[in-house]
Amino acid sequence: MKGTAGGKLILCGEHAVVYGHPAIAIPVDMHTTVEYEPRQGALVVEHDLWSPRDEDRLDEALSKLFPDGGAHLKIESDLPIGVGLGSSAALSVAVARAMGATTDDDIAAKAMEMERVFHGDPSGLDVAVAMKGETLWFIKGKPIRTIPSPPCAIVAIDSGTSGDTAQMVQRVKDGGAAAEEIIDDIGALVHAARGVIEDPRLLGELLSENHRHLRKLGVSTPTLDQIVDLCLAAKAYGAKLSGSGGGGVVLALVDDPEPVLRSAEAAGFEGWTVRSRD
Ligand code: MEV
């Protein structure tokens, strides 16, 4: 049996979503497919995605769903791993679907078992987008709502290093009262972003402001800041880190992806158009 699921980008609200604020996330046009065949004996996994360092975590995550082995899994993906594009959630949802899960509750329950191995105690946002493949208004523990997508192209630029989600979430937790205040500001910003989701110019300004909040929370890096500046100089409507930070990607809302992608490439960064204009 086969299961497929796509990646995501958090448009705004990462970290604040852990504290019960809303976040907006969009699906990206990159996917993971898992083929599952029952077999006698140990679990066999075929893939060319993970480095040996991460392979242990992959095995541990899969063993949550296949504690007694009994499966041959073939994983194929065009999603870059560990850069904030939701590769582990796409994998987890694709595995759940390949196992025959069809209802949202069953897919989410199985996928979250794997996600907890990858990320500690994730909010479930990545799994929700991988499952739905639509732009979502997400509040932890509440029913998921679909909302319109921004009517412009979106690019993601890779900073070249990976952040560790559990570590970044802990860093925010350690930030105390100052961090709480910033988290509340991000929550308010996400509500404002929803109101202007169909106006790239106003939305872009809010996303750039969201990046400044994330920088104050201590989850940006000099490279992520450099990429945000580079995107804005190349006439993006707005740019911010997306995901847990500490590395990973910057997203930029753009009218035309080319100038931003060219400017990123000239500075040595790989980038992708993750959504074309709708
Ligand atoms: C990670 O993709 C997003 C965070 O908000 C953590 C989470 O939602 O679990 C940083």
mmCIF file of C-alpha atoms and ligand atoms in Angstrom:
data_model
loop_
_atom_site.group_PDB
_atom_site.id
_atom_site.type_symbol
_atom_site.label_atom_id
_atom_site.label_comp_id
_atom_site.label_asym_id
_atom_site.label_seq_id
_atom_site.Cartn_x
_atom_site.Cartn_y
_atom_site.Cartn_z
ATOM 1 C CA MET A 1 0.000 0.000 0.000
ATOM 2 C CA LYS A 2 1.088 3.559 -0.687
ATOM 3 C CA GLY A 3 0.716 6.774 1.309
ATOM 4 C CA THR A 4 1.657 10.323 0.333
ATOM 5 C CA ALA A 5 1.764 13.633 2.209
ATOM 6 C CA GLY A 6 3.206 17.083 1.601
ATOM 7 C CA GLY A 7 5.379 19.534 3.458
ATOM 8 C CA LYS A 8 4.475 22.863 5.015
ATOM 9 C CA LEU A 9 5.731 26.314 5.744
ATOM 10 C CA ILE A 10 4.583 28.251 8.780
ATOM 11 C CA LEU A 11 3.469 31.618 7.499
ATOM 12 C CA CYS A 12 3.304 33.093 10.989
ATOM 13 C CA GLY A 13 2.827 32.085 14.602
ATOM 14 C CA GLU A 14 5.536 29.470 15.205
ATOM 15 C CA HIS A 15 6.499 29.166 18.872
ATOM 16 C CA ALA A 16 3.419 31.186 19.942
ATOM 17 C CA VAL A 17 1.331 28.210 18.764
ATOM 18 C CA VAL A 18 2.918 26.103 21.520
ATOM 19 C CA TYR A 19 1.306 28.498 24.064
ATOM 20 C CA GLY A 20 -2.219 28.279 22.650
ATOM 21 C CA HIS A 21 -2.024 31.156 20.138
ATOM 22 C CA PRO A 22 -3.061 30.577 16.523
ATOM 23 C CA ALA A 23 -0.631 29.942 13.674
ATOM 24 C CA ILE A 24 -1.137 30.046 9.916
ATOM 25 C CA ALA A 25 0.599 27.397 7.816
ATOM 26 C CA ILE A 26 0.565 26.683 4.109
ATOM 27 C CA PRO A 27 1.217 23.471 2.203
ATOM 28 C CA VAL A 28 4.221 23.325 -0.157
ATOM 29 C CA ASP A 29 4.406 21.560 -3.510
ATOM 30 C CA MET A 30 6.900 18.936 -2.284
ATOM 31 C CA HIS A 31 5.907 15.469 -1.105
ATOM 32 C CA THR A 32 6.949 12.237 0.583
ATOM 33 C CA THR A 33 5.655 8.858 -0.559
ATOM 34 C CA VAL A 34 5.869 5.647 1.442
ATOM 35 C CA GLU A 35 5.259 2.164 0.057
ATOM 36 C CA TYR A 36 4.418 -0.438 2.663
ATOM 37 C CA GLU A 37 4.587 -4.193 2.223
ATOM 38 C CA PRO A 38 4.048 -6.596 5.112
ATOM 39 C CA ARG A 39 6.929 -9.069 5.575
ATOM 40 C CA GLN A 40 8.028 -11.680 8.091
ATOM 41 C CA GLY A 41 10.721 -10.551 10.535
ATOM 42 C CA ALA A 42 12.463 -7.265 11.196
ATOM 43 C CA LEU A 43 11.526 -3.871 9.794
ATOM 44 C CA VAL A 44 13.338 -3.050 6.528
ATOM 45 C CA VAL A 45 13.512 0.606 5.448
ATOM 46 C CA GLU A 46 14.716 1.686 2.013
ATOM 47 C CA HIS A 47 15.472 5.391 1.517
ATOM 48 C CA ASP A 48 18.223 7.787 0.543
ATOM 49 C CA LEU A 49 17.176 10.675 2.771
ATOM 50 C CA TRP A 50 18.716 10.489 6.194
ATOM 51 C CA SER A 51 22.318 10.841 7.206
ATOM 52 C CA PRO A 52 23.610 8.055 9.490
ATOM 53 C CA ARG A 53 23.360 10.491 12.446
ATOM 54 C CA ASP A 54 19.609 10.918 11.954
ATOM 55 C CA GLU A 55 18.955 7.322 10.980
ATOM 56 C CA ASP A 56 18.669 6.203 14.612
ATOM 57 C CA ARG A 57 15.846 8.673 15.174
ATOM 58 C CA LEU A 58 14.096 7.493 12.008
ATOM 59 C CA ASP A 59 14.331 3.873 13.192
ATOM 60 C CA GLU A 60 13.084 4.832 16.650
ATOM 61 C CA ALA A 61 10.125 6.767 15.185
ATOM 62 C CA LEU A 62 9.142 3.919 12.868
ATOM 63 C CA SER A 63 9.441 1.381 15.676
ATOM 64 C CA LYS A 64 6.582 3.237 17.451
ATOM 65 C CA LEU A 65 4.261 2.142 14.641
ATOM 66 C CA PHE A 66 5.980 -1.183 13.904
ATOM 67 C CA PRO A 67 7.120 -2.387 17.349
ATOM 68 C CA ASP A 68 7.374 -5.992 16.119
ATOM 69 C CA GLY A 69 8.813 -5.212 12.680
ATOM 70 C CA GLY A 70 6.864 -7.063 10.008
ATOM 71 C CA ALA A 71 7.147 -4.412 7.303
ATOM 72 C CA HIS A 72 9.193 -3.336 4.303
ATOM 73 C CA LEU A 73 8.983 0.432 3.784
ATOM 74 C CA LYS A 74 10.241 2.296 0.745
ATOM 75 C CA ILE A 75 10.455 6.065 1.263
ATOM 76 C CA GLU A 76 10.817 8.578 -1.555
ATOM 77 C CA SER A 77 10.727 12.351 -1.133
ATOM 78 C CA ASP A 78 11.591 15.624 -2.790
ATOM 79 C CA LEU A 79 11.319 17.476 0.540
ATOM 80 C CA PRO A 80 14.603 18.715 1.986
ATOM 81 C CA ILE A 81 15.130 17.194 5.452
ATOM 82 C CA GLY A 82 15.396 19.202 8.655
ATOM 83 C CA VAL A 83 15.078 22.693 7.180
ATOM 84 C CA GLY A 84 11.608 23.603 8.497
ATOM 85 C CA LEU A 85 9.569 22.356 5.561
ATOM 86 C CA GLY A 86 7.791 19.701 7.620
ATOM 87 C CA SER A 87 9.631 16.682 6.228
ATOM 88 C CA SER A 88 9.144 14.557 9.354
ATOM 89 C CA ALA A 89 5.394 15.290 9.510
ATOM 90 C CA ALA A 90 5.007 14.502 5.806
ATOM 91 C CA LEU A 91 6.825 11.217 6.400
ATOM 92 C CA SER A 92 4.738 10.412 9.485
ATOM 93 C CA VAL A 93 1.431 11.093 7.707
ATOM 94 C CA ALA A 94 2.575 9.166 4.613
ATOM 95 C CA VAL A 95 3.486 6.147 6.796
ATOM 96 C CA ALA A 96 0.107 6.284 8.581
ATOM 97 C CA ARG A 97 -1.697 6.398 5.217
ATOM 98 C CA ALA A 98 0.433 3.552 3.813
ATOM 99 C CA MET A 99 -0.611 1.479 6.849
ATOM 100 C CA GLY A 100 -4.244 1.990 5.813
ATOM 101 C CA ALA A 101 -5.292 4.815 8.181
ATOM 102 C CA THR A 102 -8.023 6.863 6.516
ATOM 103 C CA THR A 103 -9.778 9.013 9.136
ATOM 104 C CA ASP A 104 -8.169 12.277 10.313
ATOM 105 C CA ASP A 105 -8.157 11.044 13.920
ATOM 106 C CA ASP A 106 -6.413 7.775 13.076
ATOM 107 C CA ILE A 107 -3.849 9.401 10.735
ATOM 108 C CA ALA A 108 -3.079 12.151 13.262
ATOM 109 C CA ALA A 109 -2.757 9.718 16.192
ATOM 110 C CA LYS A 110 -0.305 7.496 14.305
ATOM 111 C CA ALA A 111 1.657 10.407 12.834
ATOM 112 C CA MET A 112 1.969 12.130 16.212
ATOM 113 C CA GLU A 113 3.548 9.005 17.716
ATOM 114 C CA MET A 114 6.370 9.386 15.203
ATOM 115 C CA GLU A 115 6.499 13.180 15.482
ATOM 116 C CA ARG A 116 7.024 12.973 19.244
ATOM 117 C CA VAL A 117 10.215 10.982 18.598
ATOM 118 C CA PHE A 118 11.441 13.580 16.102
ATOM 119 C CA HIS A 119 10.428 16.730 17.988
ATOM 120 C CA GLY A 120 9.628 16.126 21.674
ATOM 121 C CA ASP A 121 6.142 17.523 22.239
ATOM 122 C CA PRO A 122 5.075 19.202 18.984
ATOM 123 C CA SER A 123 1.872 21.229 18.688
ATOM 124 C CA GLY A 124 0.561 19.072 15.815
ATOM 125 C CA LEU A 125 0.606 21.959 13.330
ATOM 126 C CA ASP A 126 2.967 20.223 10.888
ATOM 127 C CA VAL A 127 0.900 17.018 10.945
ATOM 128 C CA ALA A 128 -2.331 18.974 10.376
ATOM 129 C CA VAL A 129 -0.982 20.665 7.229
ATOM 130 C CA ALA A 130 0.601 17.441 5.918
ATOM 131 C CA MET A 131 -2.777 15.751 6.376
ATOM 132 C CA LYS A 132 -4.981 18.483 4.906
ATOM 133 C CA GLY A 133 -2.737 19.928 2.185
ATOM 134 C CA GLU A 134 -4.477 23.300 2.594
ATOM 135 C CA THR A 135 -3.733 26.657 4.205
ATOM 136 C CA LEU A 136 -4.731 26.303 7.837
ATOM 137 C CA TRP A 137 -5.655 28.411 10.829
ATOM 138 C CA PHE A 138 -4.403 26.213 13.629
ATOM 139 C CA ILE A 139 -4.909 26.439 17.382
ATOM 140 C CA LYS A 140 -3.534 23.552 19.421
ATOM 141 C CA GLY A 141 -6.313 21.231 20.565
ATOM 142 C CA LYS A 142 -9.056 23.058 18.603
ATOM 143 C CA PRO A 143 -10.772 22.031 15.336
ATOM 144 C CA ILE A 144 -8.597 22.932 12.328
ATOM 145 C CA ARG A 145 -9.928 25.606 9.949
ATOM 146 C CA THR A 146 -9.077 26.090 6.274
ATOM 147 C CA ILE A 147 -8.492 29.704 5.210
ATOM 148 C CA PRO A 148 -7.570 31.355 1.870
ATOM 149 C CA SER A 149 -3.921 31.285 0.750
ATOM 150 C CA PRO A 150 -1.992 34.507 0.099
ATOM 151 C CA PRO A 151 -2.481 35.372 -3.602
ATOM 152 C CA CYS A 152 1.231 35.580 -4.415
ATOM 153 C CA ALA A 153 4.239 33.316 -4.906
ATOM 154 C CA ILE A 154 6.244 32.055 -1.931
ATOM 155 C CA VAL A 155 9.909 31.098 -1.908
ATOM 156 C CA ALA A 156 11.946 29.313 0.751
ATOM 157 C CA ILE A 157 15.685 29.924 1.106
ATOM 158 C CA ASP A 158 17.776 27.391 3.006
ATOM 159 C CA SER A 159 20.214 28.820 5.550
ATOM 160 C CA GLY A 160 22.328 25.670 5.166
ATOM 161 C CA THR A 161 22.055 24.530 8.774
ATOM 162 C CA SER A 162 19.292 22.690 10.653
ATOM 163 C CA GLY A 163 17.678 23.857 13.854
ATOM 164 C CA ASP A 164 16.588 21.451 16.580
ATOM 165 C CA THR A 165 12.891 22.070 17.281
ATOM 166 C CA ALA A 166 12.882 20.687 20.836
ATOM 167 C CA GLN A 167 15.948 22.809 21.698
ATOM 168 C CA MET A 168 14.437 25.999 20.229
ATOM 169 C CA VAL A 169 11.111 25.434 22.043
ATOM 170 C CA GLN A 170 13.081 25.009 25.286
ATOM 171 C CA ARG A 171 15.026 28.222 24.610
ATOM 172 C CA VAL A 172 11.746 30.162 24.379
ATOM 173 C CA LYS A 173 10.467 28.504 27.559
ATOM 174 C CA ASP A 174 13.656 29.567 29.356
ATOM 175 C CA GLY A 175 13.051 33.185 28.239
ATOM 176 C CA GLY A 176 10.622 33.803 31.114
ATOM 177 C CA ALA A 177 8.384 36.885 31.327
ATOM 178 C CA ALA A 178 10.162 38.766 28.497
ATOM 179 C CA ALA A 179 9.551 35.853 26.137
ATOM 180 C CA GLU A 180 5.910 35.604 27.246
ATOM 181 C CA GLU A 181 5.337 39.212 26.244
ATOM 182 C CA ILE A 182 6.814 38.604 22.783
ATOM 183 C CA ILE A 183 4.729 35.443 22.408
ATOM 184 C CA ASP A 184 1.569 37.484 23.110
ATOM 185 C CA ASP A 185 2.649 40.077 20.512
ATOM 186 C CA ILE A 186 3.094 37.280 17.959
ATOM 187 C CA GLY A 187 -0.377 35.969 18.829
ATOM 188 C CA ALA A 188 -1.900 39.406 18.117
ATOM 189 C CA LEU A 189 0.096 39.671 14.886
ATOM 190 C CA VAL A 190 -1.272 36.331 13.623
ATOM 191 C CA HIS A 191 -4.859 37.568 14.119
ATOM 192 C CA ALA A 192 -3.951 40.720 12.144
ATOM 193 C CA ALA A 193 -2.314 38.572 9.415
ATOM 194 C CA ARG A 194 -5.510 36.592 8.959
ATOM 195 C CA GLY A 195 -7.386 39.824 8.303
ATOM 196 C CA VAL A 196 -5.017 40.792 5.454
ATOM 197 C CA ILE A 197 -4.216 37.301 4.117
ATOM 198 C CA GLU A 198 -5.343 38.340 0.624
ATOM 199 C CA ASP A 199 -3.211 41.520 0.549
ATOM 200 C CA PRO A 200 0.446 40.505 -0.033
ATOM 201 C CA ARG A 201 1.793 43.969 0.750
ATOM 202 C CA LEU A 202 0.174 44.303 4.197
ATOM 203 C CA LEU A 203 0.701 40.613 4.956
ATOM 204 C CA GLY A 204 4.380 40.916 3.975
ATOM 205 C CA GLU A 205 4.914 43.780 6.432
ATOM 206 C CA LEU A 206 3.424 41.685 9.235
ATOM 207 C CA LEU A 207 5.625 38.705 8.345
ATOM 208 C CA SER A 208 8.768 40.863 8.505
ATOM 209 C CA GLU A 209 7.583 42.117 11.895
ATOM 210 C CA ASN A 210 7.029 38.500 12.977
ATOM 211 C CA HIS A 211 10.689 37.847 12.107
ATOM 212 C CA ARG A 212 11.808 40.698 14.360
ATOM 213 C CA HIS A 213 9.783 39.157 17.212
ATOM 214 C CA LEU A 214 11.398 35.762 16.593
ATOM 215 C CA ARG A 215 14.835 37.398 16.598
ATOM 216 C CA LYS A 216 14.050 38.935 19.995
ATOM 217 C CA LEU A 217 13.016 35.480 21.220
ATOM 218 C CA GLY A 218 16.536 34.293 20.353
ATOM 219 C CA VAL A 219 15.588 31.708 17.736
ATOM 220 C CA SER A 220 17.018 33.484 14.682
ATOM 221 C CA THR A 221 20.643 33.301 13.586
ATOM 222 C CA PRO A 222 22.885 35.853 11.830
ATOM 223 C CA THR A 223 22.520 33.823 8.619
ATOM 224 C CA LEU A 224 18.706 33.811 8.831
ATOM 225 C CA ASP A 225 18.775 37.591 9.431
ATOM 226 C CA GLN A 226 21.098 38.018 6.447
ATOM 227 C CA ILE A 227 18.705 36.050 4.210
ATOM 228 C CA VAL A 228 15.689 38.062 5.393
ATOM 229 C CA ASP A 229 17.562 41.296 4.529
ATOM 230 C CA LEU A 230 18.579 39.896 1.160
ATOM 231 C CA CYS A 231 14.953 38.975 0.321
ATOM 232 C CA LEU A 232 13.678 42.426 1.278
ATOM 233 C CA ALA A 233 16.426 44.095 -0.768
ATOM 234 C CA ALA A 234 15.260 41.966 -3.738
ATOM 235 C CA LYS A 235 11.758 43.467 -3.339
ATOM 236 C CA ALA A 236 9.994 40.675 -1.445
ATOM 237 C CA TYR A 237 6.721 41.841 0.171
ATOM 238 C CA GLY A 238 8.002 40.393 3.441
ATOM 239 C CA ALA A 239 10.358 37.734 4.797
ATOM 240 C CA LYS A 240 10.857 35.768 7.991
ATOM 241 C CA LEU A 241 12.357 32.587 9.332
ATOM 242 C CA SER A 242 9.837 29.767 9.170
ATOM 243 C CA GLY A 243 9.690 26.854 11.598
ATOM 244 C CA SER A 244 11.541 26.505 14.839
ATOM 245 C CA GLY A 245 14.563 28.628 13.824
ATOM 246 C CA GLY A 246 18.165 28.066 14.923
ATOM 247 C CA GLY A 247 18.722 27.296 11.209
ATOM 248 C CA GLY A 248 16.337 26.039 8.553
ATOM 249 C CA VAL A 249 14.594 28.248 6.039
ATOM 250 C CA VAL A 250 13.479 31.806 5.443
ATOM 251 C CA LEU A 251 10.191 32.275 3.609
ATOM 252 C CA ALA A 252 9.523 35.278 1.440
ATOM 253 C CA LEU A 253 6.258 36.474 -0.103
ATOM 254 C CA VAL A 254 7.026 37.642 -3.620
ATOM 255 C CA ASP A 255 5.401 38.830 -6.784
ATOM 256 C CA ASP A 256 8.151 37.227 -8.896
ATOM 257 C CA PRO A 257 10.415 34.524 -7.343
ATOM 258 C CA GLU A 258 13.322 35.087 -9.761
ATOM 259 C CA PRO A 259 15.038 38.199 -8.271
ATOM 260 C CA VAL A 260 14.974 36.719 -4.749
ATOM 261 C CA LEU A 261 16.193 33.296 -5.885
ATOM 262 C CA ARG A 262 18.978 34.877 -7.969
ATOM 263 C CA SER A 263 20.092 37.111 -5.138
ATOM 264 C CA ALA A 264 20.080 34.148 -2.713
ATOM 265 C CA GLU A 265 22.085 32.016 -5.118
ATOM 266 C CA ALA A 266 24.638 34.795 -5.597
ATOM 267 C CA ALA A 267 25.110 34.848 -1.794
ATOM 268 C CA GLY A 268 25.534 31.040 -1.744
ATOM 269 C CA PHE A 269 22.060 29.950 -0.562
ATOM 270 C CA GLU A 270 19.806 27.381 -2.186
ATOM 271 C CA GLY A 271 16.173 28.337 -2.604
ATOM 272 C CA TRP A 272 12.941 26.969 -4.027
ATOM 273 C CA THR A 273 9.626 28.339 -5.239
ATOM 274 C CA VAL A 274 7.442 26.366 -2.837
ATOM 275 C CA ARG A 275 4.179 27.868 -4.094
ATOM 276 C CA SER A 276 3.460 29.504 -7.372
ATOM 277 C CA ARG A 277 0.975 32.329 -7.462
ATOM 278 C CA ASP A 278 -2.565 30.754 -7.202
HETATM 279 C C1 MEV B 1 8.012 23.930 14.494
HETATM 280 O O1 MEV B 1 7.739 23.624 13.124
HETATM 281 C C2 MEV B 1 7.012 24.920 15.011
HETATM 282 C C3 MEV B 1 7.094 25.247 16.495
HETATM 283 O O2 MEV B 1 6.030 26.184 16.747
HETATM 284 C C4 MEV B 1 6.937 24.046 17.381
HETATM 285 C C5 MEV B 1 5.562 23.399 17.312
HETATM 286 O O3 MEV B 1 4.600 23.985 16.788
HETATM 287 O O4 MEV B 1 5.469 22.267 17.818
HETATM 288 C C6 MEV B 1 8.405 25.947 16.845
#
